[in-house]
Amino acid sequence: MERRIHHAGLAGKIMSAENAAAQIQPGMTVGMSGFTGSGYPKAVPLALAGRIEAAQGRGEKFALRVLTGASTAPELDGALAKAGGIDFRLPYQSDPELRARINHGEIEYMDVHLGQVAQYTWFGFLGKIDVAVVEVAGILPDGRLIPSTSIGNNKTWLDLADKVILEVNSTQPLGLDGMHDIYYGTALPPNRQPIPLTQAGDRIGEPYLRVDPAKVVAVVETHAPDRLGRFSAPDETSQRIAGHLVEFLKQEIKMGRLPENLLPLQSGVGNIANAVLGGLRDGGFSNLTAFTEVIQDGMLDLIRTDTIRMASATALSLSPEGVQEFARNIEHYRERIVLRPQEISNHAELVRRLGCIGINGMVEADLYGNVNSTHVAGTSIINGIGGSGDFARNGFLSCFVTPSTAKNGAISCIVPMVSHVDHTEHDVCIIVTEQGLADLRGLSPKQRARAVIANCAHPDYRPLLQDYFDRACRDSKGKHTPHLLGEALSWHQRLLEQGSMQP
């Protein structure tokens, strides 16, 4: 194993994952690295889960408050949840075991905008951080840390935690050195100053994370890859959604509302997002920039071909093939990718200044443009709001995309009223399904409803939506945003009772 630890004092703290995990006691708040399956600690959480299972086998309660950057992997979220070791979790998750326990009421979960986690921690809203467990790619002779494939909230955990456990992962390429930009100029109100970033690729900080060596209680050497899955090729539905959005962006250029190289792109996670990025490449766009949270395979391909000349993010979330491509041409990517803390990648001030174009998925939208990104039938969490709200409220354009139906047509993703609201009608500009695109800018509620029904609803559900809207316009006491409150959520009730929204 390649030695990555060049600070003598920290090299003296190398120990097993089991001994490091012994530093974490029941009831502690632990800040862990990890963002969309990359840069998470690989060994200590597994050792900790084993310790928790042993304690609970003796009848001892052992659970933690776990804070991360975003979703992690089975070795962290899955293992700790299965062991019954998580009492509270934030801010975003995707592990099936963890999700099931949240929805069964066994784990408390706080869904929060990713751009707010660091400042909430600094404000003291989340309590004291007892231990930070952070993966890095290496330790320099002066004790500074080479960040891994994600930064997330690592700066905040390292700054505020009483104790620090470092995992040094020799699988992560040393070519990451120099790709990061850690800004240490944030402050608490009323002492804040403007963040001096005016272009997506600006470097305003330093390439390394700082840590007080006296706080480091353990260093664990690991050699394990990020566990990231493959994305399926875009299907016809995703390609149609991408086509509608790309054509819309071309029209915005013709109208003079966007420059030819657009504005910095923010793209959510998933196959539709990758399809949209592929559509931009095939549509002849060039000289693009991105100011986003995650770089996936679709965006990496645009960077490889210089369709995107500069991309800013907080994490790399690549398939195994994407990881190989990244490592093989890392010199090319290091000149075109900047990885930042998520308090910067998702900062409202910067999103608004740069005029980002946000493209995010959703569960459902209603007639008036309210969007549910997180819940099934209003009660069961899927993953979380992630960074979509950071960009929807503050960006130049907020676009939400989804197939018009789910579960083989049993569910309409356009409904009379969403069962949970993550993004209000005030923050939603564009809704896109494979059926078409509804431009909601400058429209009143009833005008929005007509646009959504005509352009986005599936033909199997369009007459039902039109009937509901017509009767609401006639019978609703209030005519500004007409609703029939007695049946606004009846579609979801049918789904729960009959397994389909169809009457």
Short mmCIF file of C-alpha atoms in Angstrom, two decimals:
data_model
loop_
_atom_site.label_atom_id
_atom_site.label_comp_id
_atom_site.label_asym_id
_atom_site.label_seq_id
_atom_site.Cartn_x
_atom_site.Cartn_y
_atom_site.Cartn_z
CA MET A 1 0.00 0.00 0.00
CA GLU A 2 1.33 3.41 -0.98
CA ARG A 3 2.16 5.53 2.04
CA ARG A 4 0.22 8.80 1.91
CA ILE A 5 0.92 10.13 5.44
CA HIS A 6 3.88 12.51 5.50
CA HIS A 7 3.32 14.32 8.81
CA ALA A 8 5.39 12.65 11.52
CA GLY A 9 2.99 13.42 14.36
CA LEU A 10 -0.05 12.13 12.48
CA ALA A 11 1.84 9.08 11.24
CA GLY A 12 2.30 8.24 14.90
CA LYS A 13 -1.48 8.06 15.32
CA ILE A 14 -2.05 5.31 12.74
CA MET A 15 -4.24 2.57 14.17
CA SER A 16 -6.86 0.02 13.19
CA ALA A 17 -10.39 1.04 12.28
CA GLU A 18 -11.61 -0.84 15.37
CA ASN A 19 -9.40 1.18 17.70
CA ALA A 20 -10.40 4.39 15.97
CA ALA A 21 -14.09 3.54 16.29
CA ALA A 22 -13.59 3.13 20.04
CA GLN A 23 -13.21 6.93 20.21
CA ILE A 24 -16.92 7.31 19.38
CA GLN A 25 -19.28 6.95 22.34
CA PRO A 26 -23.06 6.49 22.52
CA GLY A 27 -25.09 9.68 22.05
CA MET A 28 -22.35 11.57 20.25
CA THR A 29 -22.87 13.77 17.20
CA VAL A 30 -20.56 12.60 14.42
CA GLY A 31 -19.85 14.59 11.26
CA MET A 32 -18.78 12.26 8.46
CA SER A 33 -17.47 12.92 4.98
CA GLY A 34 -19.34 11.74 1.92
CA PHE A 35 -21.44 13.27 -0.85
CA THR A 36 -23.53 11.24 -3.33
CA GLY A 37 -21.55 8.07 -2.78
CA SER A 38 -18.06 9.53 -3.00
CA GLY A 39 -15.36 10.43 -0.50
CA TYR A 40 -17.05 8.73 2.46
CA PRO A 41 -15.07 6.85 5.16
CA LYS A 42 -14.87 3.17 4.27
CA ALA A 43 -13.51 1.41 7.38
CA VAL A 44 -14.40 3.24 10.59
CA PRO A 45 -18.20 3.18 10.07
CA LEU A 46 -18.11 -0.60 9.52
CA ALA A 47 -16.01 -1.09 12.65
CA LEU A 48 -18.35 1.23 14.51
CA ALA A 49 -21.38 -0.76 13.35
CA GLY A 50 -19.78 -3.93 14.70
CA ARG A 51 -19.15 -2.23 18.03
CA ILE A 52 -22.75 -0.99 18.17
CA GLU A 53 -24.13 -4.46 17.42
CA ALA A 54 -21.99 -5.94 20.20
CA ALA A 55 -23.16 -3.29 22.68
CA GLN A 56 -26.79 -3.78 21.79
CA GLY A 57 -26.33 -7.53 22.10
CA ARG A 58 -25.41 -6.85 25.72
CA GLY A 59 -28.58 -4.82 26.14
CA GLU A 60 -26.80 -1.45 25.99
CA LYS A 61 -28.27 1.42 23.97
CA PHE A 62 -25.78 2.78 21.42
CA ALA A 63 -27.02 5.28 18.84
CA LEU A 64 -25.56 8.40 17.27
CA ARG A 65 -26.51 11.62 15.57
CA VAL A 66 -24.95 11.31 12.10
CA LEU A 67 -24.37 14.35 9.89
CA THR A 68 -22.82 14.12 6.41
CA GLY A 69 -22.50 16.11 3.21
CA ALA A 70 -25.20 14.14 1.41
CA SER A 71 -25.80 10.44 0.68
CA THR A 72 -22.99 8.00 1.38
CA ALA A 73 -22.94 4.22 0.80
CA PRO A 74 -23.87 0.86 2.38
CA GLU A 75 -20.59 0.81 4.33
CA LEU A 76 -21.73 3.93 6.21
CA ASP A 77 -25.45 4.67 6.14
CA GLY A 78 -26.47 1.08 5.48
CA ALA A 79 -24.22 -0.52 8.08
CA LEU A 80 -25.03 1.94 10.85
CA ALA A 81 -28.76 1.86 10.14
CA LYS A 82 -28.87 -1.94 10.08
CA ALA A 83 -27.02 -2.02 13.41
CA GLY A 84 -29.61 0.33 14.91
CA GLY A 85 -26.85 2.86 15.49
CA ILE A 86 -28.44 6.01 14.04
CA ASP A 87 -30.77 8.06 16.19
CA PHE A 88 -30.80 11.18 13.97
CA ARG A 89 -29.60 11.79 10.43
CA LEU A 90 -29.20 14.75 8.07
CA PRO A 91 -29.15 16.19 5.37
CA TYR A 92 -29.69 13.74 2.44
CA GLN A 93 -29.70 9.97 2.10
CA SER A 94 -30.31 7.27 -0.47
CA ASP A 95 -29.55 3.99 1.30
CA PRO A 96 -32.51 1.53 1.23
CA GLU A 97 -31.94 0.28 4.78
CA LEU A 98 -31.71 3.80 6.20
CA ARG A 99 -34.73 4.98 4.20
CA ALA A 100 -36.85 2.08 5.40
CA ARG A 101 -36.02 2.76 9.04
CA ILE A 102 -36.76 6.46 8.63
CA ASN A 103 -40.15 5.67 7.12
CA HIS A 104 -40.89 3.13 9.84
CA GLY A 105 -40.31 5.84 12.43
CA GLU A 106 -37.17 4.27 13.90
CA ILE A 107 -34.78 7.08 12.90
CA GLU A 108 -35.36 10.82 13.04
CA TYR A 109 -34.40 12.49 9.76
CA MET A 110 -34.01 16.20 9.04
CA ASP A 111 -34.27 17.07 5.36
CA VAL A 112 -32.53 20.39 4.79
CA HIS A 113 -31.12 22.42 1.88
CA LEU A 114 -27.54 21.26 1.34
CA GLY A 115 -26.30 24.83 1.19
CA GLN A 116 -27.55 25.51 4.72
CA VAL A 117 -25.97 22.64 6.66
CA ALA A 118 -22.60 24.28 7.30
CA GLN A 119 -24.03 27.60 8.43
CA TYR A 120 -26.62 25.87 10.64
CA THR A 121 -23.73 24.03 12.29
CA TRP A 122 -21.73 27.23 12.77
CA PHE A 123 -24.84 28.97 14.16
CA GLY A 124 -25.10 26.22 16.79
CA PHE A 125 -28.49 25.06 15.53
CA LEU A 126 -27.33 21.43 15.31
CA GLY A 127 -25.50 21.23 18.62
CA LYS A 128 -21.87 20.34 19.28
CA ILE A 129 -19.90 18.16 16.86
CA ASP A 130 -18.15 15.59 19.00
CA VAL A 131 -16.21 13.68 16.35
CA ALA A 132 -15.40 14.18 12.67
CA VAL A 133 -14.64 11.12 10.52
CA VAL A 134 -13.25 12.32 7.19
CA GLU A 135 -11.68 10.54 4.23
CA VAL A 136 -8.71 12.25 2.57
CA ALA A 137 -6.35 11.30 -0.25
CA GLY A 138 -3.20 12.19 1.67
CA ILE A 139 -1.54 14.18 4.46
CA LEU A 140 1.20 16.68 3.65
CA PRO A 141 4.35 17.12 5.78
CA ASP A 142 2.88 20.29 7.35
CA GLY A 143 -0.35 18.48 8.31
CA ARG A 144 -2.62 19.87 5.63
CA LEU A 145 -4.97 17.38 4.01
CA ILE A 146 -5.40 16.50 0.35
CA PRO A 147 -9.20 16.20 -0.04
CA SER A 148 -10.76 13.11 -1.56
CA THR A 149 -13.39 12.81 -4.30
CA SER A 150 -15.88 14.92 -2.36
CA ILE A 151 -15.56 17.85 0.01
CA GLY A 152 -19.14 18.35 1.18
CA ASN A 153 -19.13 19.67 4.75
CA ASN A 154 -15.66 18.38 5.62
CA LYS A 155 -14.23 21.83 6.30
CA THR A 156 -16.94 22.49 8.88
CA TRP A 157 -16.60 19.08 10.54
CA LEU A 158 -12.80 19.48 10.81
CA ASP A 159 -13.07 23.02 12.15
CA LEU A 160 -15.75 22.39 14.76
CA ALA A 161 -15.33 18.79 15.95
CA ASP A 162 -13.73 18.15 19.33
CA LYS A 163 -11.98 15.05 17.94
CA VAL A 164 -11.00 14.07 14.40
CA ILE A 165 -10.53 10.65 12.84
CA LEU A 166 -8.90 10.63 9.41
CA GLU A 167 -9.15 7.84 6.87
CA VAL A 168 -6.35 8.09 4.31
CA ASN A 169 -7.47 6.22 1.20
CA SER A 170 -4.67 5.23 -1.15
CA THR A 171 -7.17 4.18 -3.85
CA GLN A 172 -8.10 7.80 -4.51
CA PRO A 173 -5.78 9.22 -7.20
CA LEU A 174 -3.05 11.56 -6.04
CA GLY A 175 -3.82 13.55 -9.16
CA LEU A 176 -6.67 15.05 -7.15
CA ASP A 177 -4.00 17.23 -5.54
CA GLY A 178 -4.64 20.79 -6.77
CA MET A 179 -8.22 20.21 -7.95
CA HIS A 180 -9.85 21.56 -4.77
CA ASP A 181 -10.54 25.10 -3.65
CA ILE A 182 -11.27 25.48 0.07
CA TYR A 183 -12.54 28.92 1.00
CA TYR A 184 -11.79 29.99 4.57
CA GLY A 185 -13.30 33.46 4.30
CA THR A 186 -16.77 32.72 5.63
CA ALA A 187 -17.86 34.36 8.88
CA LEU A 188 -20.84 34.62 11.17
CA PRO A 189 -23.29 37.53 10.95
CA PRO A 190 -22.86 40.46 11.32
CA ASN A 191 -19.27 40.08 10.15
CA ARG A 192 -19.84 38.48 6.77
CA GLN A 193 -18.21 39.85 3.64
CA PRO A 194 -19.11 39.24 -0.02
CA ILE A 195 -17.66 36.01 -1.39
CA PRO A 196 -15.19 37.08 -4.12
CA LEU A 197 -16.31 34.65 -6.82
CA THR A 198 -17.65 36.02 -10.11
CA GLN A 199 -16.97 33.15 -12.55
CA ALA A 200 -17.67 29.44 -12.16
CA GLY A 201 -13.99 28.57 -12.34
CA ASP A 202 -12.63 31.23 -9.98
CA ARG A 203 -10.28 29.99 -7.28
CA ILE A 204 -10.77 31.94 -4.08
CA GLY A 205 -9.28 29.66 -1.45
CA GLU A 206 -6.56 27.05 -1.08
CA PRO A 207 -6.19 23.49 -2.37
CA TYR A 208 -6.00 21.78 1.02
CA LEU A 209 -8.09 21.25 4.12
CA ARG A 210 -6.71 22.43 7.44
CA VAL A 211 -6.89 20.48 10.69
CA ASP A 212 -5.39 21.02 14.11
CA PRO A 213 -3.12 17.97 14.55
CA ALA A 214 -3.79 18.06 18.29
CA LYS A 215 -7.46 17.23 17.62
CA VAL A 216 -6.65 14.19 15.50
CA VAL A 217 -7.06 11.11 17.68
CA ALA A 218 -6.71 8.44 14.99
CA VAL A 219 -5.48 7.93 11.45
CA VAL A 220 -6.68 4.86 9.56
CA GLU A 221 -5.15 3.71 6.29
CA THR A 222 -7.64 2.34 3.74
CA HIS A 223 -7.53 1.09 0.19
CA ALA A 224 -11.07 0.89 -1.13
CA PRO A 225 -12.93 2.55 -4.01
CA ASP A 226 -16.05 4.64 -3.73
CA ARG A 227 -19.04 2.36 -4.22
CA LEU A 228 -20.82 3.92 -7.17
CA GLY A 229 -23.27 2.28 -9.54
CA ARG A 230 -23.66 2.48 -13.26
CA PHE A 231 -26.29 4.66 -14.88
CA SER A 232 -28.43 3.05 -17.52
CA ALA A 233 -28.39 4.54 -20.99
CA PRO A 234 -31.03 7.25 -21.45
CA ASP A 235 -34.32 5.70 -22.56
CA GLU A 236 -36.77 7.22 -25.04
CA THR A 237 -38.65 9.07 -22.28
CA SER A 238 -35.48 10.69 -20.95
CA GLN A 239 -34.37 11.63 -24.44
CA ARG A 240 -37.73 13.26 -25.18
CA ILE A 241 -37.52 15.27 -21.96
CA ALA A 242 -33.99 16.31 -22.87
CA GLY A 243 -35.11 17.28 -26.36
CA HIS A 244 -37.85 19.57 -25.08
CA LEU A 245 -35.47 21.31 -22.69
CA VAL A 246 -32.67 21.72 -25.22
CA GLU A 247 -35.09 23.20 -27.76
CA PHE A 248 -36.36 25.60 -25.10
CA LEU A 249 -32.81 26.76 -24.32
CA LYS A 250 -32.18 27.36 -28.02
CA GLN A 251 -35.31 29.49 -28.19
CA GLU A 252 -34.16 31.49 -25.16
CA ILE A 253 -30.93 32.26 -27.02
CA LYS A 254 -32.91 33.40 -30.09
CA MET A 255 -35.03 35.65 -27.85
CA GLY A 256 -31.88 37.23 -26.43
CA ARG A 257 -32.53 36.03 -22.88
CA LEU A 258 -29.52 33.71 -22.80
CA PRO A 259 -26.03 33.95 -24.34
CA GLU A 260 -24.99 31.33 -26.87
CA ASN A 261 -22.97 29.48 -24.25
CA LEU A 262 -25.88 29.69 -21.81
CA LEU A 263 -25.23 30.45 -18.13
CA PRO A 264 -23.58 28.12 -15.58
CA LEU A 265 -25.46 24.81 -15.43
CA GLN A 266 -26.57 22.99 -12.32
CA SER A 267 -27.67 19.43 -12.96
CA GLY A 268 -29.22 17.06 -10.44
CA VAL A 269 -28.45 13.36 -10.13
CA GLY A 270 -29.89 10.66 -12.37
CA ASN A 271 -30.47 9.36 -15.87
CA ILE A 272 -32.65 12.26 -17.02
CA ALA A 273 -29.95 14.74 -15.99
CA ASN A 274 -27.38 12.76 -17.96
CA ALA A 275 -29.74 12.71 -20.94
CA VAL A 276 -30.13 16.50 -20.81
CA LEU A 277 -26.35 16.93 -20.74
CA GLY A 278 -26.03 14.59 -23.70
CA GLY A 279 -28.67 16.62 -25.51
CA LEU A 280 -26.62 19.77 -25.02
CA ARG A 281 -23.61 18.08 -26.58
CA ASP A 282 -25.61 16.73 -29.50
CA GLY A 283 -27.39 20.07 -29.90
CA GLY A 284 -24.17 21.83 -30.84
CA PHE A 285 -23.61 23.80 -27.64
CA SER A 286 -20.03 24.68 -26.72
CA ASN A 287 -17.93 26.73 -24.33
CA LEU A 288 -20.34 25.91 -21.50
CA THR A 289 -19.70 26.20 -17.77
CA ALA A 290 -21.19 24.44 -14.77
CA PHE A 291 -21.67 25.55 -11.17
CA THR A 292 -23.22 22.50 -9.60
CA GLU A 293 -22.98 20.01 -6.74
CA VAL A 294 -22.07 16.76 -8.47
CA ILE A 295 -20.16 15.82 -11.60
CA GLN A 296 -21.59 12.63 -13.09
CA ASP A 297 -20.60 10.68 -16.18
CA GLY A 298 -22.72 12.87 -18.46
CA MET A 299 -20.96 16.03 -17.36
CA LEU A 300 -17.54 14.35 -17.36
CA ASP A 301 -18.08 13.46 -21.02
CA LEU A 302 -18.83 17.11 -21.84
CA ILE A 303 -15.67 18.17 -20.00
CA ARG A 304 -13.68 15.50 -21.84
CA THR A 305 -14.80 16.91 -25.19
CA ASP A 306 -14.43 20.53 -24.01
CA THR A 307 -18.15 21.12 -24.54
CA ILE A 308 -17.93 22.29 -20.92
CA ARG A 309 -14.76 24.29 -20.44
CA MET A 310 -15.02 24.67 -16.67
CA ALA A 311 -17.07 22.89 -13.99
CA SER A 312 -17.33 23.71 -10.30
CA ALA A 313 -18.80 21.13 -7.90
CA THR A 314 -18.37 19.60 -4.47
CA ALA A 315 -18.18 15.93 -5.50
CA LEU A 316 -17.39 13.48 -8.27
CA SER A 317 -20.10 10.81 -8.56
CA LEU A 318 -18.91 8.59 -11.38
CA SER A 319 -19.59 5.06 -12.59
CA PRO A 320 -16.69 2.58 -12.48
CA GLU A 321 -16.01 3.40 -16.13
CA GLY A 322 -16.19 7.11 -15.33
CA VAL A 323 -13.68 6.64 -12.51
CA GLN A 324 -11.28 4.94 -14.94
CA GLU A 325 -11.68 7.72 -17.49
CA PHE A 326 -11.15 10.37 -14.82
CA ALA A 327 -7.99 8.71 -13.47
CA ARG A 328 -6.63 8.06 -16.97
CA ASN A 329 -6.93 11.72 -18.03
CA ILE A 330 -6.73 13.43 -14.67
CA GLU A 331 -4.31 16.09 -15.92
CA HIS A 332 -6.94 17.23 -18.43
CA TYR A 333 -9.69 17.29 -15.79
CA ARG A 334 -7.61 19.06 -13.13
CA GLU A 335 -7.46 22.11 -15.38
CA ARG A 336 -11.23 22.10 -15.90
CA ILE A 337 -12.73 20.98 -12.58
CA VAL A 338 -12.81 22.82 -9.25
CA LEU A 339 -14.13 21.00 -6.17
CA ARG A 340 -15.40 23.22 -3.34
CA PRO A 341 -17.11 22.89 0.05
CA GLN A 342 -20.86 22.54 -0.40
CA GLU A 343 -21.45 25.76 1.53
CA ILE A 344 -19.83 27.42 -1.54
CA SER A 345 -21.06 25.13 -4.33
CA ASN A 346 -24.63 25.67 -3.10
CA HIS A 347 -24.34 29.22 -1.78
CA ALA A 348 -27.39 31.37 -2.52
CA GLU A 349 -25.27 34.49 -3.07
CA LEU A 350 -23.17 32.77 -5.73
CA VAL A 351 -26.04 30.96 -7.44
CA ARG A 352 -27.84 34.28 -7.87
CA ARG A 353 -24.73 36.22 -8.94
CA LEU A 354 -23.74 33.65 -11.58
CA GLY A 355 -27.33 33.21 -12.81
CA CYS A 356 -27.32 29.42 -12.72
CA ILE A 357 -29.70 27.31 -14.78
CA GLY A 358 -30.99 24.66 -12.39
CA ILE A 359 -32.18 21.33 -13.83
CA ASN A 360 -33.57 18.95 -11.21
CA GLY A 361 -35.80 15.91 -11.00
CA MET A 362 -39.07 15.73 -9.09
CA VAL A 363 -41.66 13.26 -7.85
CA GLU A 364 -44.69 15.27 -8.93
CA ALA A 365 -45.93 18.75 -9.80
CA ASP A 366 -49.41 20.13 -9.47
CA LEU A 367 -51.52 22.28 -11.76
CA TYR A 368 -50.18 25.51 -10.30
CA GLY A 369 -46.48 24.65 -10.41
CA ASN A 370 -45.80 23.49 -6.86
CA VAL A 371 -43.24 20.68 -6.85
CA ASN A 372 -42.75 17.65 -4.60
CA SER A 373 -39.18 16.36 -4.84
CA THR A 374 -39.02 14.10 -1.84
CA HIS A 375 -42.12 12.19 -0.70
CA VAL A 376 -44.40 9.38 -1.87
CA ALA A 377 -48.04 10.15 -1.07
CA GLY A 378 -46.95 12.96 1.22
CA THR A 379 -45.62 10.77 4.03
CA SER A 380 -42.73 8.53 2.96
CA ILE A 381 -39.37 10.13 2.24
CA ILE A 382 -37.42 8.97 -0.81
CA ASN A 383 -34.03 10.72 -0.60
CA GLY A 384 -34.33 14.40 0.26
CA ILE A 385 -34.44 17.87 -1.23
CA GLY A 386 -30.68 17.92 -1.76
CA GLY A 387 -29.46 21.10 -3.39
CA SER A 388 -32.45 21.61 -5.69
CA GLY A 389 -33.89 24.34 -3.46
CA ASP A 390 -30.60 26.23 -3.32
CA PHE A 391 -30.73 26.60 -7.09
CA ALA A 392 -34.50 26.81 -7.65
CA ARG A 393 -35.00 29.85 -5.47
CA ASN A 394 -31.80 31.68 -6.38
CA GLY A 395 -30.95 30.74 -9.96
CA PHE A 396 -31.73 32.42 -13.27
CA LEU A 397 -33.94 29.52 -14.38
CA SER A 398 -35.39 26.70 -12.30
CA CYS A 399 -36.34 23.68 -14.42
CA PHE A 400 -37.96 20.54 -13.02
CA VAL A 401 -38.10 17.35 -15.07
CA THR A 402 -39.95 14.03 -14.73
CA PRO A 403 -41.70 11.40 -16.80
CA SER A 404 -45.43 12.19 -16.90
CA THR A 405 -46.30 8.85 -15.28
CA ALA A 406 -44.71 6.23 -13.04
CA LYS A 407 -45.33 2.57 -12.14
CA ASN A 408 -46.46 1.66 -15.66
CA GLY A 409 -49.04 4.42 -15.73
CA ALA A 410 -50.54 3.78 -12.29
CA ILE A 411 -49.22 7.13 -11.05
CA SER A 412 -49.58 10.52 -12.71
CA CYS A 413 -46.67 12.83 -11.97
CA ILE A 414 -48.95 15.79 -12.73
CA VAL A 415 -51.65 15.98 -10.04
CA PRO A 416 -54.32 18.43 -8.88
CA MET A 417 -52.38 19.20 -5.68
CA VAL A 418 -48.98 17.86 -4.65
CA SER A 419 -49.01 15.70 -1.54
CA HIS A 420 -45.90 17.44 -0.19
CA VAL A 421 -44.39 20.80 -1.15
CA ASP A 422 -40.62 21.26 -1.51
CA HIS A 423 -40.66 24.04 -4.11
CA THR A 424 -43.53 26.47 -4.21
CA GLU A 425 -44.99 27.86 -7.42
CA HIS A 426 -42.97 31.03 -6.77
CA ASP A 427 -39.68 29.18 -7.33
CA VAL A 428 -40.57 27.06 -10.37
CA CYS A 429 -40.04 28.43 -13.89
CA ILE A 430 -40.16 25.40 -16.17
CA ILE A 431 -41.80 21.96 -15.91
CA VAL A 432 -40.82 19.30 -18.45
CA THR A 433 -42.12 15.80 -19.11
CA GLU A 434 -41.78 13.63 -22.20
CA GLN A 435 -45.13 15.13 -23.28
CA GLY A 436 -43.76 18.66 -23.49
CA LEU A 437 -42.59 21.76 -21.66
CA ALA A 438 -44.63 24.29 -19.68
CA ASP A 439 -43.06 27.73 -19.33
CA LEU A 440 -44.66 29.18 -16.20
CA ARG A 441 -42.82 32.49 -16.14
CA GLY A 442 -45.07 35.53 -16.01
CA LEU A 443 -48.27 33.51 -15.68
CA SER A 444 -51.10 33.71 -13.15
CA PRO A 445 -52.15 30.51 -11.32
CA LYS A 446 -54.95 29.66 -13.76
CA GLN A 447 -52.71 30.37 -16.74
CA ARG A 448 -50.08 28.05 -15.25
CA ALA A 449 -52.66 25.31 -14.80
CA ARG A 450 -53.71 25.49 -18.44
CA ALA A 451 -50.07 25.33 -19.57
CA VAL A 452 -49.25 22.36 -17.34
CA ILE A 453 -52.32 20.36 -18.40
CA ALA A 454 -51.82 21.07 -22.10
CA ASN A 455 -48.08 20.46 -22.24
CA CYS A 456 -47.02 18.11 -19.45
CA ALA A 457 -49.86 15.75 -18.53
CA HIS A 458 -50.01 12.24 -19.94
CA PRO A 459 -52.97 11.70 -22.33
CA ASP A 460 -54.44 9.10 -19.95
CA TYR A 461 -54.67 11.72 -17.21
CA ARG A 462 -55.15 14.96 -19.16
CA PRO A 463 -58.97 14.72 -19.34
CA LEU A 464 -59.14 14.00 -15.59
CA LEU A 465 -56.99 17.03 -14.81
CA GLN A 466 -58.98 19.23 -17.16
CA ASP A 467 -62.23 18.07 -15.56
CA TYR A 468 -60.91 18.79 -12.07
CA PHE A 469 -59.68 22.23 -13.11
CA ASP A 470 -62.92 23.15 -14.88
CA ARG A 471 -65.03 22.17 -11.87
CA ALA A 472 -62.63 23.96 -9.50
CA CYS A 473 -62.93 27.14 -11.57
CA ARG A 474 -66.70 26.83 -11.38
CA ASP A 475 -67.23 25.66 -7.79
CA SER A 476 -64.25 26.89 -5.77
CA LYS A 477 -65.16 29.80 -3.53
CA GLY A 478 -61.86 31.47 -4.32
CA LYS A 479 -61.18 31.97 -8.01
CA HIS A 480 -57.52 33.05 -7.84
CA THR A 481 -56.13 29.55 -7.26
CA PRO A 482 -59.19 27.32 -7.70
CA HIS A 483 -59.26 24.05 -5.78
CA LEU A 484 -61.79 21.50 -4.63
CA LEU A 485 -60.32 20.78 -1.22
CA GLY A 486 -62.49 17.74 -0.67
CA GLU A 487 -60.88 15.94 -3.61
CA ALA A 488 -57.57 17.73 -4.20
CA LEU A 489 -55.65 14.79 -2.70
CA SER A 490 -58.11 12.10 -3.76
CA TRP A 491 -55.71 10.87 -6.44
CA HIS A 492 -53.16 10.01 -3.76
CA GLN A 493 -55.84 8.38 -1.62
CA ARG A 494 -56.83 6.16 -4.57
CA LEU A 495 -53.19 5.23 -5.01
CA LEU A 496 -52.92 4.13 -1.39
CA GLU A 497 -56.20 2.22 -1.44
CA GLN A 498 -56.23 0.77 -4.96
CA GLY A 499 -52.60 0.94 -6.14
CA SER A 500 -53.42 3.37 -8.96
CA MET A 501 -54.47 6.99 -9.40
CA GLN A 502 -56.82 5.99 -12.20
CA PRO A 503 -60.49 6.01 -11.12
#
